[in-house]
mmCIF file with all atom_site columns, C-alpha atoms in Angstrom:
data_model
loop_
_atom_site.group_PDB
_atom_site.id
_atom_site.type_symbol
_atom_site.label_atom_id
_atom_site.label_alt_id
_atom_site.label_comp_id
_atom_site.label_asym_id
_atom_site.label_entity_id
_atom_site.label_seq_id
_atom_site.pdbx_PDB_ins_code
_atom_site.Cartn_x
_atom_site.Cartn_y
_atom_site.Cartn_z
_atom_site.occupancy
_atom_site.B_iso_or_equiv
_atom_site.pdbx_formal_charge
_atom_site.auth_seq_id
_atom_site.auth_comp_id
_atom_site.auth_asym_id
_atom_site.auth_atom_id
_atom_site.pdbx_PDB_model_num
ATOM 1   C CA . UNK A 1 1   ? 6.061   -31.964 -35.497 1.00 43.00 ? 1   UNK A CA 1
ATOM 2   C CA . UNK A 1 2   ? 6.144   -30.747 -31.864 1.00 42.00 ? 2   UNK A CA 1
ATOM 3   C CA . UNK A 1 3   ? 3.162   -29.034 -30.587 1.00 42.00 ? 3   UNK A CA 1
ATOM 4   C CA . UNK A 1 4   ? 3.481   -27.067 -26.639 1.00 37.00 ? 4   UNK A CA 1
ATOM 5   C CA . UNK A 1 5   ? 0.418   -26.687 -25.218 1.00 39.00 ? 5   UNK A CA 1
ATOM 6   C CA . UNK A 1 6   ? -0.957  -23.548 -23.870 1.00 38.00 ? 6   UNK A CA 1
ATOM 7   C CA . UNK A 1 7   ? -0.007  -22.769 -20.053 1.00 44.00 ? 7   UNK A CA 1
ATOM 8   C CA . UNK A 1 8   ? -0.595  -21.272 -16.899 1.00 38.00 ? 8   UNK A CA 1
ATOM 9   C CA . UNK A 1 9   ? 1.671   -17.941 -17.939 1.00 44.00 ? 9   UNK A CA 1
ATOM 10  C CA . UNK A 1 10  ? -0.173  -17.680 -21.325 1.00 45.00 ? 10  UNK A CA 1
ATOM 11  C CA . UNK A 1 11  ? -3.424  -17.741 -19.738 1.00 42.00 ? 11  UNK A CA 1
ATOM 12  C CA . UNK A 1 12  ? -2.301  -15.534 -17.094 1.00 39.00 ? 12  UNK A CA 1
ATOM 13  C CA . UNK A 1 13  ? -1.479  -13.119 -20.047 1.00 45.00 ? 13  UNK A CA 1
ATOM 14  C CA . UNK A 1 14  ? -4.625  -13.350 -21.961 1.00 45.00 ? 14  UNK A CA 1
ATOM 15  C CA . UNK A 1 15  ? -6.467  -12.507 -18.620 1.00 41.00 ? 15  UNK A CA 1
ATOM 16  C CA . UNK A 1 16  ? -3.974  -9.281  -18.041 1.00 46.00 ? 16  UNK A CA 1
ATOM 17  C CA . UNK A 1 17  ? -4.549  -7.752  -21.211 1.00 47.00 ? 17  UNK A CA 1
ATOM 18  C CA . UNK A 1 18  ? -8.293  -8.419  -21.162 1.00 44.00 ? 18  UNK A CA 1
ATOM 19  C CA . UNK A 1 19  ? -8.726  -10.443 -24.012 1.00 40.00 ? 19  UNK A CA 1
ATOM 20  C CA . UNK A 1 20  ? -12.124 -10.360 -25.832 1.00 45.00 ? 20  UNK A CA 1
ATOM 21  C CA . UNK A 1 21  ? -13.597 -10.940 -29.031 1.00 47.00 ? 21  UNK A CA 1
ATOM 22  C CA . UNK A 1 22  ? -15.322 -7.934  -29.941 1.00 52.00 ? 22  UNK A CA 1
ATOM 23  C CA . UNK A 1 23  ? -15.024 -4.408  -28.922 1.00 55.00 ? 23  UNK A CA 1
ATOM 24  C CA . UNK A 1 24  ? -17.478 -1.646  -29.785 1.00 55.00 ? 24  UNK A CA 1
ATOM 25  C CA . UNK A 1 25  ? -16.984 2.267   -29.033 1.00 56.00 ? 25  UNK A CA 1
ATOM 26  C CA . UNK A 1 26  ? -18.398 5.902   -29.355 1.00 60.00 ? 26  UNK A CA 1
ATOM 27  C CA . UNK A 1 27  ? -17.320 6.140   -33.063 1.00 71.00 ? 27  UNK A CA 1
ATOM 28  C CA . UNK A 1 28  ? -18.766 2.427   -33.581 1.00 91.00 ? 28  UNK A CA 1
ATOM 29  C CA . UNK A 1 29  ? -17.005 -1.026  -35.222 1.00 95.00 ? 29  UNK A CA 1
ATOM 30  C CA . UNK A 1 30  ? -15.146 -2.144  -37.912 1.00 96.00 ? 30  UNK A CA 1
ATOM 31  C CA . UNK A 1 31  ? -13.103 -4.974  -39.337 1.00 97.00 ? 31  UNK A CA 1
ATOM 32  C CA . UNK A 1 32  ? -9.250  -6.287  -38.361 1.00 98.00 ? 32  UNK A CA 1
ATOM 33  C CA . UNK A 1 33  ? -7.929  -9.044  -40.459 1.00 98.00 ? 33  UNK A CA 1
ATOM 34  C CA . UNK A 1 34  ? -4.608  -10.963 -39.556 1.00 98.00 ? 34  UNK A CA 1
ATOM 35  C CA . UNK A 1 35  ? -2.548  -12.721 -42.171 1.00 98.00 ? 35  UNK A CA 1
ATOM 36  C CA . UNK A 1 36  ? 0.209   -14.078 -42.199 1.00 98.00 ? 36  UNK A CA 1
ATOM 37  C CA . UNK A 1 37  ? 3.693   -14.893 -44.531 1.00 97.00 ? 37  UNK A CA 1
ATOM 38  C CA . UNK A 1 38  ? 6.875   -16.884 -44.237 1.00 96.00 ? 38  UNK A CA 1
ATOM 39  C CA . UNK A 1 39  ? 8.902   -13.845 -45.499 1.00 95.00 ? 39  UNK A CA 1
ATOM 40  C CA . UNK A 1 40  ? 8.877   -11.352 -47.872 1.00 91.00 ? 40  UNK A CA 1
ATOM 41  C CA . UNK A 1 41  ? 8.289   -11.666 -51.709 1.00 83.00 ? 41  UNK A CA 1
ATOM 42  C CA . UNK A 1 42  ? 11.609  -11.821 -53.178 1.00 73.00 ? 42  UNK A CA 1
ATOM 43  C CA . UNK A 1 43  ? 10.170  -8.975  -56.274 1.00 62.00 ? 43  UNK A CA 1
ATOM 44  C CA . UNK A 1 44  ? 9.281   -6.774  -53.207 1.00 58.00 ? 44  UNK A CA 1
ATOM 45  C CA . UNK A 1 45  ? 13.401  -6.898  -52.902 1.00 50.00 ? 45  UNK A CA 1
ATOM 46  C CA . UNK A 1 46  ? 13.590  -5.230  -56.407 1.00 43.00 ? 46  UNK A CA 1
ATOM 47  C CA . UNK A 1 47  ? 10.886  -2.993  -56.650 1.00 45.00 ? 47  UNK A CA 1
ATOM 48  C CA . UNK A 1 48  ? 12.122  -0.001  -57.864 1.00 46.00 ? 48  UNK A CA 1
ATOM 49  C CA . UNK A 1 49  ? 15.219  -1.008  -59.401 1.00 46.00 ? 49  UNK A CA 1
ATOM 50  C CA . UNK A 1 50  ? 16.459  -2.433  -56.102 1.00 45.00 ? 50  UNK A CA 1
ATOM 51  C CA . UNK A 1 51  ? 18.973  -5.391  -56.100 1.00 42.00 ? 51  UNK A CA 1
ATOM 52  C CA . UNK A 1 52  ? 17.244  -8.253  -54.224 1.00 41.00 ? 52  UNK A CA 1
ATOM 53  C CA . UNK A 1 53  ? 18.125  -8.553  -50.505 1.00 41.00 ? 53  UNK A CA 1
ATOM 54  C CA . UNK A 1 54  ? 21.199  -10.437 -50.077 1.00 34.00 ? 54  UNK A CA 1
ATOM 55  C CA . UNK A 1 55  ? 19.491  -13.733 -48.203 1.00 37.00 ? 55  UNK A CA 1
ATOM 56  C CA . UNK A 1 56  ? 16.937  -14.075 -51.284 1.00 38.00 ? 56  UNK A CA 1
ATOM 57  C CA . UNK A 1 57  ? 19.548  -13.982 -53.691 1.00 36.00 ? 57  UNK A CA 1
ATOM 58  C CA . UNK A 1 58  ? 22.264  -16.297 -52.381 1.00 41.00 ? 58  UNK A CA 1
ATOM 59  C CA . UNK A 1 59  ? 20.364  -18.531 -49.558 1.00 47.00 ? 59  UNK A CA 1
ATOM 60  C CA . UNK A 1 60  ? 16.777  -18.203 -49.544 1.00 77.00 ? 60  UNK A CA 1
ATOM 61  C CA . UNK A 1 61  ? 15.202  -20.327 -47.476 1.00 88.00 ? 61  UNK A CA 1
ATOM 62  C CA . UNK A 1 62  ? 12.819  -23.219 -49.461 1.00 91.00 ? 62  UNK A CA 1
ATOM 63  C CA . UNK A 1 63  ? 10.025  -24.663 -47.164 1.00 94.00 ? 63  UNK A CA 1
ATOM 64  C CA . UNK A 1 64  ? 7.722   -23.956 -45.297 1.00 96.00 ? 64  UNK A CA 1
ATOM 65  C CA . UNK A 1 65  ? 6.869   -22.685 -41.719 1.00 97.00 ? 65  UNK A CA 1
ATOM 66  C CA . UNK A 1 66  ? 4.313   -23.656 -39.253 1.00 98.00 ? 66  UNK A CA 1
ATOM 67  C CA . UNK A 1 67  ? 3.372   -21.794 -36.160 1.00 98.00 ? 67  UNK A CA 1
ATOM 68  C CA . UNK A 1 68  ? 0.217   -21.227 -33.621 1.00 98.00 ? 68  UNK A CA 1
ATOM 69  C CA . UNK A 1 69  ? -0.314  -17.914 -31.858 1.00 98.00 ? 69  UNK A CA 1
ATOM 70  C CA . UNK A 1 70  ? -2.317  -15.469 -30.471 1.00 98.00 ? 70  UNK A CA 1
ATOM 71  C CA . UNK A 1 71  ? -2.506  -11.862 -31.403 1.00 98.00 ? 71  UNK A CA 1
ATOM 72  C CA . UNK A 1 72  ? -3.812  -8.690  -29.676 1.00 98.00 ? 72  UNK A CA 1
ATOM 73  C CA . UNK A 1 73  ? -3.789  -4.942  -30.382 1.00 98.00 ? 73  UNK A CA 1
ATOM 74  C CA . UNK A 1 74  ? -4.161  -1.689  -28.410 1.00 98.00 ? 74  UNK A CA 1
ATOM 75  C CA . UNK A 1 75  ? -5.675  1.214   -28.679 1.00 97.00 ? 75  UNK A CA 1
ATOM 76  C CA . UNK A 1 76  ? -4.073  4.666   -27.529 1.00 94.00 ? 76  UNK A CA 1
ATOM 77  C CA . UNK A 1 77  ? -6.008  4.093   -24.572 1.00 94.00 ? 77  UNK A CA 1
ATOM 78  C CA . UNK A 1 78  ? -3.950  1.356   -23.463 1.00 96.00 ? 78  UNK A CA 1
ATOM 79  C CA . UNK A 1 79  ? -6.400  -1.197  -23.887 1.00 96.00 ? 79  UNK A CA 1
ATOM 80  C CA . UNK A 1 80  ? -5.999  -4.766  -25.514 1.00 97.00 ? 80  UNK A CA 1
ATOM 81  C CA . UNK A 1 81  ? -7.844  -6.532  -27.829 1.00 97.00 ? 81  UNK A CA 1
ATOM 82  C CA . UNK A 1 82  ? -7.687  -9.831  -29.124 1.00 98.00 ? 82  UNK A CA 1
ATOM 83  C CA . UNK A 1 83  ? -7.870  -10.772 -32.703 1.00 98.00 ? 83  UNK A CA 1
ATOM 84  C CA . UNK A 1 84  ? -7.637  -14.771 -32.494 1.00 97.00 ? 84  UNK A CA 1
ATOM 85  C CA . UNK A 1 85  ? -10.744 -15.418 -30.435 1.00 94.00 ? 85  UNK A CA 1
ATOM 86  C CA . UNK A 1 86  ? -9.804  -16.621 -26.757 1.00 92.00 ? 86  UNK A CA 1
ATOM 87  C CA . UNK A 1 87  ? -6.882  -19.420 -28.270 1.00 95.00 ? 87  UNK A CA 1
ATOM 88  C CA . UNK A 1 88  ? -4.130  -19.494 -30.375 1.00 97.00 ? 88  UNK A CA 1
ATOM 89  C CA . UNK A 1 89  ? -4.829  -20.058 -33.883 1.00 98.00 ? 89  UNK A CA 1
ATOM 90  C CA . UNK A 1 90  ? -2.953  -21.923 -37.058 1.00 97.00 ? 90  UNK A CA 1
ATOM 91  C CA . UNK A 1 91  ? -1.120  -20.740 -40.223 1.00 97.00 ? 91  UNK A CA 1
ATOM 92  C CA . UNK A 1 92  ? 1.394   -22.471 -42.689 1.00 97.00 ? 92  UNK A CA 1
ATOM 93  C CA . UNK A 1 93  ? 3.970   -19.641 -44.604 1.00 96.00 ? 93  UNK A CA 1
ATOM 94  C CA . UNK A 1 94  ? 5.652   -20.125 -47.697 1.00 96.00 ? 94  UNK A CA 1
ATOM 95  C CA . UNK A 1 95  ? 9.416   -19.724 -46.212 1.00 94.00 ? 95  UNK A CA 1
ATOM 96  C CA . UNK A 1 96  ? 10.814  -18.380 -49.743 1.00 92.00 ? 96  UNK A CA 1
ATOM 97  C CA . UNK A 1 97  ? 7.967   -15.657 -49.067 1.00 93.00 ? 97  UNK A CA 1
ATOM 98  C CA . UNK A 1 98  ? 6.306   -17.040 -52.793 1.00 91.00 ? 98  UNK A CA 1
ATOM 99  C CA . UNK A 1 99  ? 3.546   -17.955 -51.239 1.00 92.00 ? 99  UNK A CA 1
ATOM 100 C CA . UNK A 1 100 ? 0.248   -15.443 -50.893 1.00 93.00 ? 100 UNK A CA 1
ATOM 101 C CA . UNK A 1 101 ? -0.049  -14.366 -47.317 1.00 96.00 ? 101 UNK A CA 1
ATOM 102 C CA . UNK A 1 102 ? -2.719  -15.813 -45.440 1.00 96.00 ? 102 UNK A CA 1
ATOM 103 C CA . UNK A 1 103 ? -5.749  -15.398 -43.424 1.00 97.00 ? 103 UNK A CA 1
ATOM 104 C CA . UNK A 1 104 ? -4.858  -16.369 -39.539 1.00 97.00 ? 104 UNK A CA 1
ATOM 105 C CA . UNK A 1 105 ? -8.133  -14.372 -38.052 1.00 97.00 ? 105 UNK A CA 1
ATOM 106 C CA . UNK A 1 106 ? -10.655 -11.720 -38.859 1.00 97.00 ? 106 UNK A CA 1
ATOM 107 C CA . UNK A 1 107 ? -12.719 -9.739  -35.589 1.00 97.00 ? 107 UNK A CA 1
ATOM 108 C CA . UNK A 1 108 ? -14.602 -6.320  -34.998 1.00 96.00 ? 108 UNK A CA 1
ATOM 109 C CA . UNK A 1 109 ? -12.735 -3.694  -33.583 1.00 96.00 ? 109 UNK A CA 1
ATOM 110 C CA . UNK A 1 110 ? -13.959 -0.462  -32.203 1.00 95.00 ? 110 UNK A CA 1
ATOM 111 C CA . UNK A 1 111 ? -13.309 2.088   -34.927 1.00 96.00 ? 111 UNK A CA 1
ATOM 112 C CA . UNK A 1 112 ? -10.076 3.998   -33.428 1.00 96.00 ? 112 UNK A CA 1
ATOM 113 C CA . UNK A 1 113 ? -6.220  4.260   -33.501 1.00 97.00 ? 113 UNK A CA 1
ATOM 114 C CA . UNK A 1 114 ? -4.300  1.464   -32.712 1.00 98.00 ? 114 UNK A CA 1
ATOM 115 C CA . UNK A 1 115 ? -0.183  2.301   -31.830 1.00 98.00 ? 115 UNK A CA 1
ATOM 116 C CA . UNK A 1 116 ? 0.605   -1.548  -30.994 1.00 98.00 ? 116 UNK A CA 1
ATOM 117 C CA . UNK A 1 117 ? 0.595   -4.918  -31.908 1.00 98.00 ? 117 UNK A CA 1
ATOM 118 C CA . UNK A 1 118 ? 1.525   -8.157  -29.758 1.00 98.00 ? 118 UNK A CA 1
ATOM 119 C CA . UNK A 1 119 ? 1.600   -11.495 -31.649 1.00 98.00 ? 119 UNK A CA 1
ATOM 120 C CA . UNK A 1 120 ? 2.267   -14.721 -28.647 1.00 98.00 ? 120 UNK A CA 1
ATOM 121 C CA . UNK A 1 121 ? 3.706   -17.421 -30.575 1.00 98.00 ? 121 UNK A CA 1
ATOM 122 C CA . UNK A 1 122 ? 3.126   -20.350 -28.984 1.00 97.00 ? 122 UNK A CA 1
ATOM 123 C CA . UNK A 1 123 ? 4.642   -23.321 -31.627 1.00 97.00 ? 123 UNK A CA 1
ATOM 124 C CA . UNK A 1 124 ? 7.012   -22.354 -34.195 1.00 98.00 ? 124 UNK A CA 1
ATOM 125 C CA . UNK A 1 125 ? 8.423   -25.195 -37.315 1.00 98.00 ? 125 UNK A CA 1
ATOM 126 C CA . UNK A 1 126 ? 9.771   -24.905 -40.336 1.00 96.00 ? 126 UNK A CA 1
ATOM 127 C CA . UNK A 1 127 ? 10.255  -28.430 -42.540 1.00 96.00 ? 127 UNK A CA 1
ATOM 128 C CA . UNK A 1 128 ? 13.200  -26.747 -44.444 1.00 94.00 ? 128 UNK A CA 1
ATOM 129 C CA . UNK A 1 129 ? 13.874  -28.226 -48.235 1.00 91.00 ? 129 UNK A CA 1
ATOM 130 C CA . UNK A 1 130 ? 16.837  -26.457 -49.207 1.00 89.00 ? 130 UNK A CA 1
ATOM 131 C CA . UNK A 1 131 ? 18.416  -23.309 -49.414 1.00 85.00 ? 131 UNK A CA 1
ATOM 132 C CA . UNK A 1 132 ? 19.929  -22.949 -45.947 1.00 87.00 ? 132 UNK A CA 1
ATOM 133 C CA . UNK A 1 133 ? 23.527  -23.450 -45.201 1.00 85.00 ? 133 UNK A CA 1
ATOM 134 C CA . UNK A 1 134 ? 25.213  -23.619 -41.989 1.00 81.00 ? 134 UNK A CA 1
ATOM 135 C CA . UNK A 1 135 ? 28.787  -24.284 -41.565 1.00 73.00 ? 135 UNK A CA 1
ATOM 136 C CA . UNK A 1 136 ? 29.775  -26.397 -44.894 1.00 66.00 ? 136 UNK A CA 1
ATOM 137 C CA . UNK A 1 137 ? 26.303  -28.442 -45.063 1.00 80.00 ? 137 UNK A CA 1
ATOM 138 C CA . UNK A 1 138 ? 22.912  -27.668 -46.112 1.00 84.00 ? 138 UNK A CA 1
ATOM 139 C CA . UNK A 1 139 ? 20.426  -28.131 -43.345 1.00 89.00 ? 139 UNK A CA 1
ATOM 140 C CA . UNK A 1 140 ? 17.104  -29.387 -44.436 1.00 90.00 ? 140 UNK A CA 1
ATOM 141 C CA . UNK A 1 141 ? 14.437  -31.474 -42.385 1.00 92.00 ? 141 UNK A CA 1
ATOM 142 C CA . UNK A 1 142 ? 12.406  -30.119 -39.141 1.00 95.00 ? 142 UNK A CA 1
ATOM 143 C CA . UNK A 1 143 ? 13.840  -26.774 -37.688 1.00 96.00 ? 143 UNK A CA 1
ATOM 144 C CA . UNK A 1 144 ? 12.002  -26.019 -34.606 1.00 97.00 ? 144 UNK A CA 1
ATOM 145 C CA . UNK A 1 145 ? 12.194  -22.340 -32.647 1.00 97.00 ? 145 UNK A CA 1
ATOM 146 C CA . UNK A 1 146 ? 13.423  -23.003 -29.022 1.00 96.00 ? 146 UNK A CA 1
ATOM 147 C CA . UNK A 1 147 ? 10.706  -21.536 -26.980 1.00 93.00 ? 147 UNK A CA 1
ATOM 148 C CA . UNK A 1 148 ? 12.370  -22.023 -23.698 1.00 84.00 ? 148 UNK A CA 1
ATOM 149 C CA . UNK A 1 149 ? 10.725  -23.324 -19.658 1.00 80.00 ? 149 UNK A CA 1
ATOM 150 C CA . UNK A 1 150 ? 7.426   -21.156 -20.703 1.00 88.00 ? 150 UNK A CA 1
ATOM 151 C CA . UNK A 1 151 ? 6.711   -22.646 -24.257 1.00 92.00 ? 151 UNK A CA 1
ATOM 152 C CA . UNK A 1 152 ? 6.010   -19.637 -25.487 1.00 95.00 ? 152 UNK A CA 1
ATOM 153 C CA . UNK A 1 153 ? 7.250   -16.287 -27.333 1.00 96.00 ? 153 UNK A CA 1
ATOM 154 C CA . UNK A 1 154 ? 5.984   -12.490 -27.050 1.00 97.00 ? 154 UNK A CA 1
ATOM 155 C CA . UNK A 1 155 ? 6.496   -10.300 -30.259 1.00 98.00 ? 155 UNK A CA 1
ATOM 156 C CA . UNK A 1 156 ? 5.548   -6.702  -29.465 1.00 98.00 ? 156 UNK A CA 1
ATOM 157 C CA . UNK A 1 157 ? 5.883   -4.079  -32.859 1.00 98.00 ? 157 UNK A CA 1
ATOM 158 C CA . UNK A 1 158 ? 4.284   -0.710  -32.720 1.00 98.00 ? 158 UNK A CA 1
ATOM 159 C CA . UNK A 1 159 ? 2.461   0.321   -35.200 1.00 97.00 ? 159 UNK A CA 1
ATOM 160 C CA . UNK A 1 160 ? 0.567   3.331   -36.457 1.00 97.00 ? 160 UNK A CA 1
ATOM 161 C CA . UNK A 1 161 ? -3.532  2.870   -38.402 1.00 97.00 ? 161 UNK A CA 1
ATOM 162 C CA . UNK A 1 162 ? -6.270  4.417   -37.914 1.00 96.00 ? 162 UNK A CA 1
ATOM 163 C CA . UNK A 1 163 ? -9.445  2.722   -38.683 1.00 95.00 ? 163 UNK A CA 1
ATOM 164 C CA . UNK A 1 164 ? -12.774 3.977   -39.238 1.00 95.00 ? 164 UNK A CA 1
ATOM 165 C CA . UNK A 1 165 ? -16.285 2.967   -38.520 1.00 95.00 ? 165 UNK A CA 1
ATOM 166 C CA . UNK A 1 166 ? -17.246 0.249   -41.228 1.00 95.00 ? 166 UNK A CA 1
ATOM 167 C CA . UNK A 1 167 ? -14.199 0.256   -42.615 1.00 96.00 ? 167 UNK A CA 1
ATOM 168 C CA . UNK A 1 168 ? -11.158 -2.838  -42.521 1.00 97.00 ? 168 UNK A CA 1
ATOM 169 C CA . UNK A 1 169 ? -7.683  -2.919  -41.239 1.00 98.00 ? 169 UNK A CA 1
ATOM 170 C CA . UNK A 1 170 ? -4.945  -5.486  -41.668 1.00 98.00 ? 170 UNK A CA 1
ATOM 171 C CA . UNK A 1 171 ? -2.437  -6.637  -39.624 1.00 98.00 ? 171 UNK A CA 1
ATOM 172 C CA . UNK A 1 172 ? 0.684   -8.675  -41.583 1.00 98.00 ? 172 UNK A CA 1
ATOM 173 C CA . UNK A 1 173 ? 2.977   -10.870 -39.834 1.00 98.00 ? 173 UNK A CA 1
ATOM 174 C CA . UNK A 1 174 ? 6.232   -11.634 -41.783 1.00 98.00 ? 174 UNK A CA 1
ATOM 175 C CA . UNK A 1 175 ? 7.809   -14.009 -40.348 1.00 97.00 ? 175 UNK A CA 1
ATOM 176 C CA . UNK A 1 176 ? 11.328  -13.421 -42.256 1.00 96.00 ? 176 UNK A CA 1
ATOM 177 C CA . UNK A 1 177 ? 12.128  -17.305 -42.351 1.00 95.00 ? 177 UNK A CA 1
ATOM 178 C CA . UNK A 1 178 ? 15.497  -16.860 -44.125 1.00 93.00 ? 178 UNK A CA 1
ATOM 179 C CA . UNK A 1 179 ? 16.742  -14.472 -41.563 1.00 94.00 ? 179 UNK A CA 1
ATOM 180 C CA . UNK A 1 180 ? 16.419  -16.811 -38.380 1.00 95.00 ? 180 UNK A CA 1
ATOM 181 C CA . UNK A 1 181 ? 16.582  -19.994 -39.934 1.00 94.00 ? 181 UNK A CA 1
ATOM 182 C CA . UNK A 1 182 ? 20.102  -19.073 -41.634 1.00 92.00 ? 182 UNK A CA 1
ATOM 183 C CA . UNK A 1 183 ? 20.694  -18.845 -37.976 1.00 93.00 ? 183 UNK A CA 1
ATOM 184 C CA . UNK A 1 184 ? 19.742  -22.438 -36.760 1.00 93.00 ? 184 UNK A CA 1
ATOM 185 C CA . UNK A 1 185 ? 21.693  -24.928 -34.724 1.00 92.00 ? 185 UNK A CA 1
ATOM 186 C CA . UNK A 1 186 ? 22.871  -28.102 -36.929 1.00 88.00 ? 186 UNK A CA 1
ATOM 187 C CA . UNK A 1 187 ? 23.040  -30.202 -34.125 1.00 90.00 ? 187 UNK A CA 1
ATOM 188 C CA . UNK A 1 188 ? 19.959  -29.328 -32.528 1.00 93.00 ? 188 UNK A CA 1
ATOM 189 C CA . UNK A 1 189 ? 18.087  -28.149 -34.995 1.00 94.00 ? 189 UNK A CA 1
ATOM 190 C CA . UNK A 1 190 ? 16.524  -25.136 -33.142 1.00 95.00 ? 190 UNK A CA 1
ATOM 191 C CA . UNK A 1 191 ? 16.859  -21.673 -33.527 1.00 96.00 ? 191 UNK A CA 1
ATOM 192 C CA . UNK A 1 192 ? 17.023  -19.408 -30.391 1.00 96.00 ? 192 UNK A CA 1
ATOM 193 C CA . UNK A 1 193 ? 14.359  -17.482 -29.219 1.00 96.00 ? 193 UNK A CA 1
ATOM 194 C CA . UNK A 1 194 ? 15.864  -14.441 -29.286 1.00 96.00 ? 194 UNK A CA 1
ATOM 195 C CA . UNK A 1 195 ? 16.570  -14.479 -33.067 1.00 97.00 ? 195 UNK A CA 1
ATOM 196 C CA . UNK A 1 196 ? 12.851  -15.443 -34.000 1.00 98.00 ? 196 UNK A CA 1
ATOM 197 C CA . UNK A 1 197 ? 12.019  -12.606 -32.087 1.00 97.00 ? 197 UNK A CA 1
ATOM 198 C CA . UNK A 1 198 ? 14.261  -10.193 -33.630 1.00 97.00 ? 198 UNK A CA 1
ATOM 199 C CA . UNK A 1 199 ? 13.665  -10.905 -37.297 1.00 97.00 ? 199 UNK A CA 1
ATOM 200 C CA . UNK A 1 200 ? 10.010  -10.998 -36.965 1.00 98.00 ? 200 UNK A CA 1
ATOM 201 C CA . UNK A 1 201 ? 8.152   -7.940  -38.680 1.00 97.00 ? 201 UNK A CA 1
ATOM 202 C CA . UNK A 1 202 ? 4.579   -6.986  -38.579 1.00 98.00 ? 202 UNK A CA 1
ATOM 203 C CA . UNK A 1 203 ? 2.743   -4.142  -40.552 1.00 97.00 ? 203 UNK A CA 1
ATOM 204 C CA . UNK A 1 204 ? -0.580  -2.266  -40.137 1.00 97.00 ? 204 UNK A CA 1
ATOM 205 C CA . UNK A 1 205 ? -2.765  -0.929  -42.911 1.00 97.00 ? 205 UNK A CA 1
ATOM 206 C CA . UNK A 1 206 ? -6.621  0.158   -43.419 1.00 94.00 ? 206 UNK A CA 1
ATOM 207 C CA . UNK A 1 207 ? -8.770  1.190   -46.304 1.00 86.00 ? 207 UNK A CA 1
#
């Protein structure tokens, strides 16, 4: 499996948005979890009666995806905070989204509003098993996301929590395997960076 080590740009970025481990505040700290999940449950497709989303039902991905990154989140103030600890961290997803999500970092957060999440991926495979078909042949083996000259990609999703002192907050990445990977390269087996990007979702939520 290929692994890119972190460079000069990444660190460059970390340093720009002022990366730290802990922040603390007028209205005190609390608790930001980060998981992570190779897409979503295929019963979260039917809940409420709904027919399950097209990809799940005819080609859902079966594997599993690998990926290191480093995630940060801002406060309405503009400034950034990182959840991952000064270096990228590691998470495996269930690609068929079967899988319970799970935990990619935890860190204290100043009790405020946060309107936006950046996660920098910095290694993205999948070791596909089935379920994929490009063309007129079923692609399984290593699928690896093209991250370009800077071995690296930025997802940036607002999103909208409030969290209070003492209290938690969770940040979900879903990585939506079936949607990029039903978009891979049979020759090279890669999958641009531009679709990773786009199919990528992540949630906010606190209790």
């Amino acid at each position: 499996m290929r692994r890119i080590k972190v460079n000069v740009a990444a660190a460059v970025l970390a340093l720009g948005l002022g990366a730290c481990d802990e922040a603390t505040g007028p209205d005190g700290t609390a608790t930001m979890q980060v998981a992570a999940r190779g897409d979503t449950p295929p019963s979260a497709s039917r809940a409420g009666g709904e027919a399950p989303a097209y990809s799940q039902a005819i080609a859902g991905a079966e594997g599993t995806v690998d990926f290191r990154a480093r995630v940060y989140v801002r406060t309405d103030a503009g400034a950034w905070l990182e959840l991952t600890g000064r270096s990228a961290r590691e998470a495996t997803g269930d690609a068929a989204g079967r899988a319970k999500a799970e935990l990619v970092s935890r860190a204290r957060v100043e009790a405020t509003h946060y309107d936006r999440v950046r996660v920098v991926f910095e290694d993205v495979d999948a070791d596909v098993r089935g379920g994929i078909f490009i063309g007129a042949g079923l692609l399984t083996g290593a699928v690896t996301v093209d991250l370009r000259g800077d071995g690296q990609t930025v997802v940036e999703r607002s999103v909208d929590v409030d969290v209070s002192a003492g209290g938690s907050a969770r940040l979900l990445i879903d990585l939506n395997a079936d949607a990029w990977l039903n978009q891979a390269s049979a020759q090279s087996r890669t999958v641009s960076e531009t679709a990773f990007e786009s199919a990528v979702r992540v949630t906010a939520s606190s209790r």
